[in-house]
Amino acid sequence: MHVRKIIRLSQYVSFVKLFMHKDLQKDFNSSNIVFKDSIEEAIKDSHISIVVGGDGTILRYSKLACQNNVPVLGINNGKLGFIAGIESNEIESVFMKLISKKYYIDSRMLISVDLGGGQEYCALNDVVLTKGSDSQVINYSILKNENNVCHYYADGIIVSTPTGSTAYSLSAGGPIVDSSLKCFVITPICAHSLTARPLILDTVQDIKIDYEIRKNSEISIIADGQKIFNSSKSGSVAVKRFDKDVNFIVFRNKNNYRNIDKKLIYKALY
C-alpha cells in the first residue's frame, strides 16, 4: 500500500524515475519505473534510497546505500521504527519536500569488525559476542591501542554505535547515547560481577576484544542480528569505525531525545 502511494505521487513529477528490483515487476506497473537485475544495482543508480519497513529492513538496506553514498529515507512500517525518518502516514505530506531536497541529513556512524583472514563486516546497530546456548560464561578483555581497558566475565559483550545504543545495548543496561556522537558503547551481557559497568570509548583508536573460551563451550559473533562467526576456540576480534557513514533523510532538525520520548516510551507501552 505504501509503495503504491509513492508510485502514485511520483507520477505527478515528470523528472522522477523509480528504480526497483525486477522481481517486483509483476506487482507494480508504471511508465516511470525502471526495473533492475538486483537491489544493489537499483540503489547504485539512485539519488535517494527509499526503504519501507521496520528497523531491521532499514538496517539491511541502509548499509547497501552507504556503500554507494546514497542517502536513505526510512519509512516506518513496523512497531518502533526508531531510525526511520518518517511514519507511513506522513508520506504524502513530505513527498514534495523530498523531491525539492528540502530535508536534513542525519549522518550515523557504522562499526567494522575484523575477524581475520580477510573477513570484515560492518554494522549500524551493534556487534555482539555471545556464548552458545549450552556454554559456560566467557572471559572478555577489552584493549585499546594494545593497552588493557577492562575485563568482563559475562555471557556476552555488545559493542554498539550511538544508533544501536537504543537497541540491544539498552535492554542489557547500557546508556542512551546521542546519535550525533562518534563513539563505541560497550555493554556486558549478564556479567558475573556487581562492579561490571558499560563503557563509552572514542573511535580514534581501534578496539581489540580477546575472548577466552572454556572447554566444550563456544562463541558466536553477530552483526546487526546476523550470525557471522561461530567457534569453540579462544581468539580475538578487532573493532573500528567504518570508513563511511550512513546518511539518513529527515524533515526536521534531528532530535534524538524527542524520538526517545515518543517511541521508546510511548510506543513501547501502548
XYZ file of N, CA, C and O in Angstrom, residues 11-213:
812
model
N 4.188 9.980 -10.066
C 3.679 10.154 -11.426
C 3.321 11.599 -11.746
O 3.183 11.965 -12.912
N 3.174 12.417 -10.701
C 2.846 13.826 -10.908
C 4.090 14.683 -11.147
O 3.991 15.881 -11.410
N 5.278 14.075 -11.044
C 6.528 14.816 -11.237
C 7.266 14.180 -12.412
O 7.755 13.051 -12.311
N 7.362 14.893 -13.505
C 7.831 14.303 -14.767
C 9.271 13.804 -14.712
O 9.617 12.841 -15.401
N 10.131 14.419 -13.906
C 11.550 14.058 -13.916
C 11.901 12.937 -12.934
O 13.060 12.545 -12.824
N 10.916 12.420 -12.230
C 11.181 11.379 -11.234
C 11.120 9.995 -11.863
O 10.153 9.637 -12.538
N 12.180 9.222 -11.638
C 12.223 7.824 -12.039
C 12.374 6.964 -10.790
O 13.122 7.307 -9.874
N 11.674 5.863 -10.775
C 11.782 4.924 -9.665
C 12.509 3.675 -10.130
O 12.185 3.117 -11.180
N 13.508 3.239 -9.337
C 14.230 2.005 -9.646
C 13.806 0.916 -8.664
O 13.791 1.132 -7.450
N 13.458 -0.256 -9.207
C 13.034 -1.389 -8.392
C 13.690 -2.658 -8.889
O 14.141 -2.737 -10.038
N 13.692 -3.675 -8.006
C 14.181 -4.995 -8.412
C 13.200 -5.613 -9.400
O 11.983 -5.448 -9.279
N 13.713 -6.349 -10.364
C 12.881 -6.913 -11.424
C 11.837 -7.896 -10.909
O 10.812 -8.121 -11.570
N 12.057 -8.482 -9.730
C 11.086 -9.411 -9.161
C 9.774 -8.719 -8.804
O 8.742 -9.386 -8.603
N 9.798 -7.388 -8.702
C 8.587 -6.634 -8.358
C 7.780 -6.218 -9.583
O 6.728 -5.603 -9.452
N 8.266 -6.579 -10.751
C 7.609 -6.142 -11.984
C 6.174 -6.653 -12.097
O 5.302 -5.980 -12.648
N 5.930 -7.842 -11.565
C 4.583 -8.411 -11.649
C 3.603 -7.715 -10.711
O 2.380 -7.806 -10.884
N 4.123 -7.003 -9.698
C 3.258 -6.342 -8.728
C 3.050 -4.860 -9.025
O 2.023 -4.291 -8.634
N 4.008 -4.241 -9.695
C 3.929 -2.805 -9.943
C 4.176 -2.513 -11.420
O 5.099 -3.069 -12.020
N 3.355 -1.641 -11.957
C 3.470 -1.306 -13.375
C 3.209 0.184 -13.572
O 2.102 0.663 -13.358
N 4.244 0.913 -13.937
C 4.111 2.337 -14.197
C 5.190 2.759 -15.176
O 6.291 2.184 -15.182
N 4.896 3.749 -15.980
C 5.850 4.181 -17.019
C 7.116 4.786 -16.442
O 8.139 4.856 -17.121
N 7.069 5.236 -15.185
C 8.256 5.868 -14.595
C 9.070 4.913 -13.719
O 9.945 5.337 -12.985
N 8.787 3.614 -13.811
C 9.544 2.618 -13.053
C 10.544 1.920 -13.972
O 10.187 1.467 -15.060
N 11.798 1.848 -13.528
C 12.843 1.114 -14.232
C 13.220 -0.078 -13.366
O 13.600 0.086 -12.206
N 13.108 -1.272 -13.915
C 13.393 -2.476 -13.150
C 14.836 -2.917 -13.371
O 15.319 -2.972 -14.501
N 15.516 -3.232 -12.263
C 16.926 -3.592 -12.282
C 17.116 -5.059 -11.906
O 16.261 -5.677 -11.271
N 18.258 -5.603 -12.275
C 18.533 -7.021 -12.019
C 18.781 -7.325 -10.549
O 18.651 -8.474 -10.117
N 19.175 -6.325 -9.766
C 19.453 -6.538 -8.349
C 19.117 -5.279 -7.559
O 19.047 -4.172 -8.124
N 18.916 -5.456 -6.258
C 18.662 -4.304 -5.390
C 19.892 -3.415 -5.337
O 19.795 -2.181 -5.319
N 21.079 -4.035 -5.319
C 22.327 -3.270 -5.292
C 22.421 -2.343 -6.503
O 22.820 -1.172 -6.378
N 22.035 -2.845 -7.674
C 22.081 -2.034 -8.888
C 21.062 -0.902 -8.827
O 21.347 0.223 -9.249
N 19.878 -1.190 -8.286
C 18.839 -0.166 -8.168
C 19.291 0.964 -7.252
O 19.097 2.152 -7.551
N 19.928 0.616 -6.125
C 20.411 1.631 -5.187
C 21.553 2.435 -5.806
O 21.596 3.668 -5.694
N 22.460 1.743 -6.476
C 23.627 2.400 -7.066
C 23.226 3.459 -8.079
O 23.877 4.514 -8.197
N 22.156 3.224 -8.826
C 21.720 4.154 -9.873
C 20.787 5.244 -9.353
O 20.313 6.072 -10.127
N 20.516 5.258 -8.069
C 19.550 6.199 -7.490
C 20.242 7.398 -6.846
O 21.409 7.329 -6.467
N 19.484 8.485 -6.711
C 19.938 9.639 -5.936
C 19.473 9.534 -4.488
O 20.093 10.094 -3.580
N 18.350 8.853 -4.279
C 17.787 8.654 -2.949
C 17.290 7.212 -2.857
O 16.692 6.692 -3.803
N 17.529 6.583 -1.717
C 17.013 5.240 -1.478
C 15.861 5.331 -0.485
O 16.017 5.854 0.614
N 14.685 4.849 -0.884
C 13.505 4.856 -0.018
C 13.278 3.429 0.475
O 13.096 2.513 -0.323
N 13.285 3.261 1.787
C 13.122 1.935 2.384
C 11.871 1.938 3.246
O 11.760 2.728 4.191
N 10.919 1.076 2.918
C 9.676 0.953 3.675
C 9.745 -0.314 4.514
O 9.938 -1.415 3.978
N 9.593 -0.186 5.822
C 9.643 -1.366 6.686
C 9.975 -0.979 8.110
O 9.930 0.192 8.491
N 10.329 -1.982 8.892
C 10.743 -1.746 10.271
C 12.228 -1.490 10.365
O 12.932 -1.374 9.355
N 12.729 -1.406 11.595
C 14.146 -1.100 11.801
C 15.061 -2.132 11.148
O 16.119 -1.781 10.608
N 14.674 -3.416 11.178
C 15.516 -4.452 10.583
C 15.693 -4.265 9.086
O 16.799 -4.405 8.553
N 14.613 -3.928 8.402
C 14.683 -3.696 6.957
C 15.530 -2.476 6.645
O 16.365 -2.492 5.727
N 15.342 -1.421 7.409
C 16.110 -0.198 7.188
C 17.590 -0.439 7.473
O 18.467 0.047 6.751
N 17.889 -1.208 8.517
C 19.281 -1.556 8.829
C 19.946 -2.241 7.644
O 21.070 -1.899 7.256
N 19.252 -3.203 7.077
C 19.837 -4.011 5.997
C 20.158 -3.174 4.774
O 21.280 -3.204 4.260
N 19.195 -2.390 4.319
C 19.384 -1.688 3.050
C 20.134 -0.367 3.194
O 20.703 0.130 2.224
N 20.161 0.190 4.398
C 20.917 1.432 4.585
C 22.409 1.196 4.406
O 23.146 2.074 3.943
N 22.874 -0.029 4.748
C 24.303 -0.328 4.572
C 24.663 -0.460 3.097
O 25.755 -0.070 2.682
N 23.746 -0.968 2.289
C 23.968 -1.004 0.837
C 24.020 0.409 0.281
O 24.851 0.729 -0.572
N 23.132 1.266 0.761
C 23.114 2.655 0.303
C 24.379 3.384 0.717
O 24.929 4.194 -0.044
N 24.853 3.103 1.911
C 26.078 3.728 2.413
C 27.261 3.430 1.501
O 28.073 4.317 1.205
N 27.369 2.191 1.058
C 28.482 1.785 0.188
C 28.501 2.594 -1.107
O 29.557 2.781 -1.721
N 27.333 3.089 -1.522
C 27.229 3.845 -2.781
C 26.959 5.331 -2.563
O 26.584 6.039 -3.496
N 27.135 5.797 -1.321
C 26.965 7.222 -0.978
C 25.582 7.744 -1.344
O 25.434 8.883 -1.816
N 24.567 6.922 -1.133
C 23.181 7.312 -1.433
C 22.446 7.548 -0.116
O 22.428 6.659 0.746
N 21.833 8.719 0.087
C 21.086 8.962 1.320
C 19.828 8.106 1.384
O 19.265 7.722 0.355
N 19.378 7.822 2.611
C 18.273 6.888 2.833
C 17.112 7.594 3.521
O 17.300 8.263 4.541
N 15.907 7.413 2.953
C 14.689 7.816 3.645
C 14.020 6.549 4.147
O 13.548 5.724 3.370
N 13.999 6.377 5.456
C 13.334 5.225 6.048
C 11.903 5.572 6.390
O 11.624 6.573 7.060
N 10.957 4.765 5.901
C 9.538 4.957 6.189
C 9.087 3.821 7.092
O 9.118 2.652 6.704
N 8.681 4.159 8.301
C 8.373 3.136 9.295
C 7.069 2.412 8.981
O 6.007 3.015 8.879
N 7.182 1.097 8.835
C 6.010 0.252 8.665
C 6.030 -0.862 9.704
O 5.388 -1.900 9.530
N 6.800 -0.632 10.779
C 6.905 -1.613 11.844
C 6.325 -1.052 13.128
O 5.420 -0.222 13.110
N 6.905 -1.488 14.275
C 6.374 -1.044 15.565
C 7.041 0.254 16.011
O 6.438 1.313 16.004
N 8.337 0.168 16.382
C 9.025 1.358 16.878
C 9.548 2.233 15.748
O 9.305 3.422 15.716
N 10.291 1.637 14.815
C 10.841 2.422 13.707
C 11.723 3.551 14.195
O 11.608 4.690 13.739
N 12.618 3.244 15.104
C 13.396 4.298 15.754
C 14.322 5.033 14.788
O 14.589 6.223 14.957
N 14.836 4.341 13.767
C 15.769 5.000 12.853
C 15.091 5.473 11.568
O 15.758 5.984 10.673
N 13.783 5.323 11.472
C 13.061 5.799 10.291
C 12.955 7.319 10.312
O 12.847 7.938 11.373
N 12.974 7.913 9.115
C 12.859 9.363 9.019
C 11.441 9.856 9.194
O 11.208 10.943 9.730
N 10.460 9.044 8.734
C 9.051 9.434 8.837
C 8.205 8.202 9.144
O 8.636 7.068 8.970
N 6.965 8.449 9.572
C 5.975 7.390 9.729
C 5.247 7.200 8.396
O 5.245 8.084 7.539
N 4.609 6.054 8.230
C 3.955 5.744 6.960
C 2.815 6.714 6.634
O 2.518 6.958 5.465
N 2.197 7.315 7.651
C 1.106 8.256 7.394
C 1.594 9.651 7.015
O 0.780 10.556 6.801
N 2.907 9.832 6.919
C 3.470 11.141 6.556
C 3.954 11.199 5.105
O 4.477 12.229 4.678
N 3.788 10.122 4.369
C 4.353 10.045 3.010
C 3.861 11.194 2.138
O 4.656 11.896 1.493
N 2.566 11.413 2.087
C 2.009 12.446 1.208
C 2.462 13.839 1.615
O 2.749 14.685 0.764
N 2.555 14.082 2.920
C 2.879 15.434 3.385
C 4.338 15.824 3.142
O 4.655 17.016 3.073
N 5.224 14.844 2.993
C 6.646 15.177 2.832
C 7.174 14.902 1.424
O 8.330 15.212 1.135
N 6.349 14.345 0.548
C 6.858 13.902 -0.751
C 7.462 15.055 -1.551
O 8.562 14.924 -2.108
N 6.776 16.189 -1.639
C 7.307 17.310 -2.417
C 8.538 17.920 -1.750
O 9.428 18.422 -2.440
N 8.623 17.854 -0.446
C 9.846 18.298 0.236
C 11.012 17.400 -0.161
O 12.136 17.883 -0.349
N 10.731 16.118 -0.289
C 11.770 15.173 -0.701
C 12.250 15.487 -2.109
O 13.460 15.544 -2.363
N 11.320 15.698 -3.030
C 11.661 15.996 -4.424
C 12.418 17.321 -4.533
O 13.339 17.474 -5.340
N 12.044 18.287 -3.688
C 12.670 19.618 -3.719
C 13.940 19.692 -2.879
O 14.540 20.759 -2.744
N 14.336 18.569 -2.284
C 15.517 18.477 -1.431
C 15.435 19.397 -0.217
O 16.447 19.936 0.253
N 14.223 19.563 0.298
C 14.030 20.370 1.499
C 14.016 19.442 2.722
O 12.994 19.232 3.365
N 15.182 18.891 2.992
C 15.303 17.960 4.109
C 16.665 18.132 4.760
O 17.540 18.852 4.257
N 16.837 17.469 5.871
C 18.109 17.468 6.583
C 18.774 16.096 6.433
O 18.111 15.105 6.151
N 20.088 16.073 6.604
C 20.842 14.812 6.590
C 21.304 14.495 8.015
O 21.925 15.321 8.677
N 20.949 13.312 8.463
C 21.364 12.817 9.775
C 22.386 11.705 9.551
O 22.021 10.591 9.171
N 23.670 12.002 9.747
C 24.737 11.027 9.495
C 24.947 10.124 10.706
O 25.069 10.611 11.833
N 24.992 8.823 10.462
C 25.186 7.859 11.534
C 26.413 6.998 11.236
O 26.582 6.498 10.119
N 27.277 6.823 12.226
C 28.475 6.012 12.054
C 28.140 4.520 12.064
O 27.104 4.092 12.577
N 29.031 3.727 11.480
C 28.919 2.280 11.492
C 30.141 1.684 12.174
O 31.201 2.308 12.241
N 29.988 0.451 12.639
C 31.079 -0.319 13.226
C 31.600 -1.308 12.191
O 30.823 -1.893 11.440
N 32.917 -1.473 12.158
C 33.535 -2.505 11.339
C 34.194 -3.515 12.265
O 34.930 -3.143 13.184
N 33.915 -4.796 12.061
C 34.529 -5.851 12.872
C 35.364 -6.744 11.967
O 34.894 -7.225 10.935
N 36.625 -6.926 12.339
C 37.583 -7.715 11.566
C 37.804 -9.044 12.284
O 38.320 -9.095 13.397
N 37.410 -10.141 11.623
C 37.553 -11.470 12.198
C 38.871 -12.130 11.812
O 39.162 -13.241 12.249
N 39.672 -11.445 10.986
C 40.909 -12.029 10.486
C 40.670 -12.812 9.216
O 39.550 -13.190 8.878
N 41.737 -13.049 8.477
C 41.628 -13.816 7.241
C 40.810 -13.116 6.172
O 40.205 -13.777 5.318
N 40.764 -11.788 6.222
C 40.014 -11.034 5.213
C 38.520 -10.974 5.465
O 37.773 -10.476 4.621
N 38.065 -11.469 6.613
C 36.644 -11.425 6.944
C 36.333 -10.141 7.725
O 36.705 -10.006 8.891
N 35.664 -9.216 7.060
C 35.320 -7.949 7.691
C 33.847 -7.635 7.415
O 33.364 -7.781 6.301
N 33.136 -7.231 8.460
C 31.715 -6.932 8.357
C 31.446 -5.580 9.006
O 32.179 -5.147 9.895
N 30.367 -4.919 8.564
C 30.008 -3.655 9.186
C 28.600 -3.757 9.774
O 27.789 -4.591 9.355
N 28.325 -2.923 10.753
C 27.038 -2.930 11.434
C 26.640 -1.509 11.788
O 27.481 -0.700 12.187
N 25.374 -1.214 11.631
C 24.845 0.104 12.004
C 24.433 0.131 13.470
O 24.610 1.132 14.149
N 23.886 -0.960 13.956
C 23.454 -1.031 15.353
C 24.548 -1.562 16.274
O 25.041 -0.842 17.132
N 24.922 -2.831 16.079
C 25.847 -3.412 17.040
C 26.500 -4.688 16.530
O 26.036 -5.318 15.584
N 27.594 -5.015 17.182
C 28.264 -6.307 17.035
C 28.212 -6.977 18.405
O 28.570 -6.363 19.414
N 27.745 -8.225 18.429
C 27.544 -8.936 19.695
C 28.398 -10.192 19.731
O 28.385 -10.986 18.784
N 29.157 -10.360 20.797
C 29.886 -11.597 21.065
C 29.143 -12.293 22.196
O 28.950 -11.712 23.271
N 28.704 -13.529 21.968
C 27.886 -14.190 22.974
C 28.184 -15.681 23.030
O 28.566 -16.292 22.025
N 28.005 -16.269 24.204
C 28.264 -17.695 24.396
C 27.169 -18.529 23.737
O 26.056 -18.042 23.502
N 27.489 -19.777 23.438
C 26.495 -20.691 22.905
C 25.451 -21.045 23.952
O 25.648 -20.817 25.159
N 24.345 -21.634 23.515
C 23.227 -21.906 24.427
C 23.604 -22.870 25.554
O 23.055 -22.781 26.658
N 24.516 -23.798 25.297
C 24.918 -24.761 26.320
C 26.320 -24.490 26.865
O 26.941 -25.362 27.471
N 26.812 -23.281 26.634
C 28.193 -22.954 27.003
C 28.266 -22.254 28.349
O 27.291 -21.701 28.850
N 29.468 -22.262 28.913
C 29.732 -21.520 30.137
C 30.059 -20.071 29.785
O 30.296 -19.730 28.622
N 30.058 -19.219 30.801
C 30.374 -17.813 30.575
C 31.799 -17.665 30.047
O 32.643 -18.550 30.231
N 32.061 -16.548 29.383
C 33.331 -16.327 28.689
C 34.064 -15.149 29.322
O 33.449 -14.167 29.760
N 35.387 -15.230 29.351
C 36.215 -14.146 29.868
C 36.615 -13.235 28.708
O 37.259 -13.668 27.748
N 36.209 -11.956 28.774
C 36.499 -10.981 27.720
C 37.486 -9.936 28.231
O 37.344 -9.431 29.354
N 38.445 -9.573 27.402
C 39.376 -8.485 27.709
C 39.231 -7.414 26.637
O 39.326 -7.710 25.446
N 38.996 -6.182 27.065
C 38.871 -5.050 26.148
C 40.205 -4.306 26.131
O 40.697 -3.873 27.176
N 40.798 -4.179 24.942
C 42.077 -3.483 24.799
C 41.933 -2.326 23.813
O 41.212 -2.416 22.815
N 42.635 -1.249 24.102
C 42.672 -0.093 23.221
C 44.123 0.311 23.036
O 44.827 0.559 24.019
N 44.579 0.348 21.790
C 45.974 0.630 21.493
C 46.881 -0.362 22.225
O 47.927 0.009 22.760
N 46.420 -1.643 22.270
C 47.134 -2.751 22.912
C 47.251 -2.613 24.421
O 47.977 -3.367 25.069
N 46.551 -1.654 25.003
C 46.546 -1.499 26.458
C 45.228 -2.012 27.017
O 44.155 -1.730 26.472
N 45.296 -2.761 28.120
C 44.080 -3.282 28.735
C 43.209 -2.145 29.260
O 43.686 -1.238 29.937
N 41.936 -2.201 28.922
C 40.965 -1.227 29.433
C 40.177 -1.843 30.577
O 40.048 -1.254 31.650
N 39.619 -3.049 30.346
C 38.892 -3.730 31.409
C 38.653 -5.186 31.023
O 38.933 -5.600 29.880
N 38.148 -5.942 31.977
C 37.804 -7.351 31.758
C 36.346 -7.559 32.147
O 35.848 -6.948 33.091
N 35.680 -8.434 31.416
C 34.319 -8.843 31.759
C 34.259 -10.364 31.778
O 34.743 -11.023 30.858
N 33.669 -10.907 32.811
C 33.362 -12.338 32.866
C 31.846 -12.408 32.713
O 31.097 -12.147 33.663
N 31.385 -12.723 31.502
C 29.977 -12.498 31.197
C 29.470 -13.455 30.128
O 30.244 -14.153 29.467
N 28.147 -13.462 29.955
C 27.544 -14.251 28.880
C 27.892 -13.681 27.512
O 27.930 -14.412 26.518
N 28.123 -12.376 27.449
C 28.441 -11.772 26.166
C 28.827 -10.324 26.293
O 28.804 -9.733 27.388
N 29.201 -9.747 25.156
C 29.590 -8.339 25.065
C 28.861 -7.724 23.870
O 28.825 -8.313 22.783
N 28.294 -6.532 24.056
C 27.682 -5.780 22.955
C 28.555 -4.568 22.677
O 28.838 -3.782 23.582
N 28.994 -4.422 21.438
C 29.688 -3.203 21.008
C 28.750 -2.491 20.048
O 28.495 -2.977 18.947
N 28.213 -1.371 20.470
C 27.203 -0.689 19.663
C 27.650 0.706 19.252
O 28.544 1.304 19.855
N 27.008 1.201 18.216
C 27.130 2.598 17.820
C 26.154 3.413 18.664
O 25.300 2.849 19.355
N 26.223 4.747 18.599
C 25.183 5.546 19.255
C 23.781 5.204 18.736
O 22.825 5.201 19.507
N 23.668 4.888 17.437
C 22.370 4.463 16.899
C 21.895 3.202 17.596
O 20.726 3.073 17.981
N 22.791 2.249 17.784
C 22.450 0.982 18.427
C 22.313 1.066 19.926
O 21.908 0.084 20.566
N 22.619 2.211 20.513
C 22.517 2.335 21.970
C 21.076 2.219 22.454
O 20.835 1.941 23.630
N 20.110 2.420 21.553
C 18.702 2.295 21.944
C 18.132 0.928 21.561
O 16.916 0.734 21.606
N 18.998 0.002 21.168
C 18.542 -1.336 20.778
C 18.942 -2.348 21.860
O 18.630 -2.185 23.025
N 19.664 -3.405 21.481
C 20.027 -4.486 22.412
C 20.827 -3.954 23.602
O 20.637 -4.394 24.740
N 21.710 -3.010 23.345
C 22.535 -2.448 24.419
C 21.677 -1.838 25.522
O 21.951 -2.018 26.713
N 20.629 -1.137 25.140
C 19.732 -0.529 26.121
C 19.039 -1.595 26.962
O 18.924 -1.470 28.187
N 18.603 -2.681 26.305
C 17.944 -3.777 27.022
C 18.884 -4.445 28.023
O 18.439 -4.975 29.042
N 20.199 -4.425 27.725
C 21.192 -5.048 28.601
C 21.710 -4.084 29.665
O 22.638 -4.419 30.409
N 21.119 -2.887 29.747
C 21.512 -1.934 30.786
C 22.479 -0.869 30.335
O 23.037 -0.145 31.171
N 22.694 -0.741 29.032
C 23.599 0.278 28.507
C 22.962 1.657 28.468
O 21.746 1.793 28.586
N 23.766 2.706 28.274
C 23.256 4.079 28.266
C 22.654 4.452 26.909
O 22.972 3.872 25.877
N 21.770 5.439 26.914
C 21.278 6.041 25.677
C 22.261 7.136 25.278
O 22.576 8.025 26.070
N 22.766 7.057 24.041
C 23.799 7.983 23.575
C 23.260 8.803 22.412
O 22.602 8.259 21.510
N 23.526 10.093 22.428
C 23.103 10.979 21.337
C 23.648 10.459 20.015
O 24.847 10.182 19.887
N 22.793 10.329 19.014
C 23.189 9.722 17.738
C 24.210 10.545 16.969
O 24.840 10.042 16.039
N 24.397 11.817 17.339
C 25.369 12.656 16.632
C 26.803 12.399 17.094
O 27.754 12.821 16.436
N 26.975 11.701 18.212
C 28.310 11.418 18.722
C 28.962 10.286 17.926
O 28.288 9.471 17.309
N 30.277 10.251 17.954
C 31.045 9.188 17.301
C 31.800 8.433 18.394
O 32.850 8.881 18.867
N 31.251 7.305 18.800
C 31.853 6.560 19.900
C 31.380 5.109 19.869
O 30.432 4.759 19.159
N 32.067 4.267 20.633
C 31.666 2.883 20.841
C 31.017 2.764 22.214
O 31.527 3.310 23.194
N 29.924 2.043 22.287
C 29.281 1.743 23.563
C 29.482 0.250 23.825
O 29.036 -0.584 23.042
N 30.178 -0.082 24.899
C 30.479 -1.480 25.222
C 29.676 -1.874 26.453
O 29.862 -1.316 27.537
N 28.777 -2.844 26.268
C 27.860 -3.243 27.327
C 27.971 -4.742 27.577
O 27.776 -5.536 26.647
N 28.284 -5.160 28.810
C 28.327 -6.599 29.104
C 26.914 -7.173 29.218
O 25.978 -6.484 29.626
N 26.777 -8.444 28.841
C 25.505 -9.153 28.969
C 25.609 -10.093 30.166
O 26.420 -11.019 30.179
N 24.794 -9.848 31.183
C 24.762 -10.708 32.380
C 26.162 -10.954 32.932
O 26.603 -12.102 33.076
N 26.873 -9.872 33.236
C 28.224 -10.003 33.791
C 28.174 -10.600 35.193
O 27.285 -10.279 35.984
N 29.154 -11.464 35.498
C 29.212 -12.110 36.804
C 30.038 -11.258 37.766
O 31.024 -11.707 38.352
N 29.640 -10.009 37.913
C 30.320 -9.087 38.821
C 29.398 -7.905 39.087
O 28.803 -7.352 38.156
N 29.287 -7.508 40.333
C 28.446 -6.361 40.680
C 29.065 -5.047 40.230
O 28.385 -4.025 40.160
N 30.367 -5.057 39.950
C 31.056 -3.813 39.570
C 31.189 -3.643 38.057
O 31.725 -2.638 37.601
N 30.731 -4.609 37.275
C 30.835 -4.504 35.815
C 29.876 -3.434 35.305
O 28.679 -3.468 35.602
N 30.391 -2.504 34.536
C 29.581 -1.400 34.037
C 29.865 -1.170 32.547
O 30.952 -1.495 32.059
N 28.911 -0.589 31.830
C 29.147 -0.272 30.408
C 30.249 0.770 30.253
O 30.529 1.544 31.184
N 30.868 0.787 29.075
C 31.914 1.753 28.752
C 31.518 2.546 27.515
O 30.843 2.030 26.621
N 31.957 3.792 27.458
C 31.852 4.587 26.237
C 33.267 5.006 25.855
O 33.956 5.671 26.632
N 33.709 4.583 24.657
C 35.069 4.853 24.202
C 35.037 5.607 22.878
O 34.133 5.397 22.060
N 36.032 6.461 22.660
C 36.089 7.189 21.389
C 36.506 6.244 20.262
O 36.928 5.114 20.490
N 36.381 6.745 19.040
C 36.675 5.921 17.858
C 38.015 6.267 17.224
O 38.311 5.819 16.117
N 38.821 7.066 17.918
C 40.106 7.484 17.356
C 41.016 6.279 17.165
O 41.717 6.153 16.160
N 41.000 5.383 18.141
C 41.832 4.178 18.075
C 40.946 2.940 18.000
O 39.833 2.923 18.539
N 41.455 1.915 17.332
C 40.714 0.664 17.211
C 40.636 -0.041 18.565
O 41.463 0.173 19.453
N 39.638 -0.885 18.687
C 39.454 -1.681 19.897
C 39.692 -3.148 19.561
O 39.286 -3.629 18.502
N 40.348 -3.846 20.461
C 40.554 -5.284 20.311
C 39.851 -5.989 21.468
O 39.940 -5.545 22.611
N 39.144 -7.049 21.144
C 38.467 -7.837 22.170
C 39.025 -9.258 22.144
O 38.871 -9.974 21.152
N 39.702 -9.627 23.217
C 40.174 -11.007 23.373
C 39.113 -11.791 24.133
O 38.526 -11.282 25.099
N 38.876 -13.025 23.714
C 37.914 -13.859 24.426
C 38.529 -15.228 24.716
O 39.195 -15.817 23.883
N 38.316 -15.677 25.946
C 38.858 -16.962 26.392
C 37.702 -17.919 26.655
O 36.851 -17.666 27.523
N 37.649 -19.002 25.884
C 36.545 -19.947 25.960
C 36.968 -21.188 26.740
O 38.051 -21.733 26.521
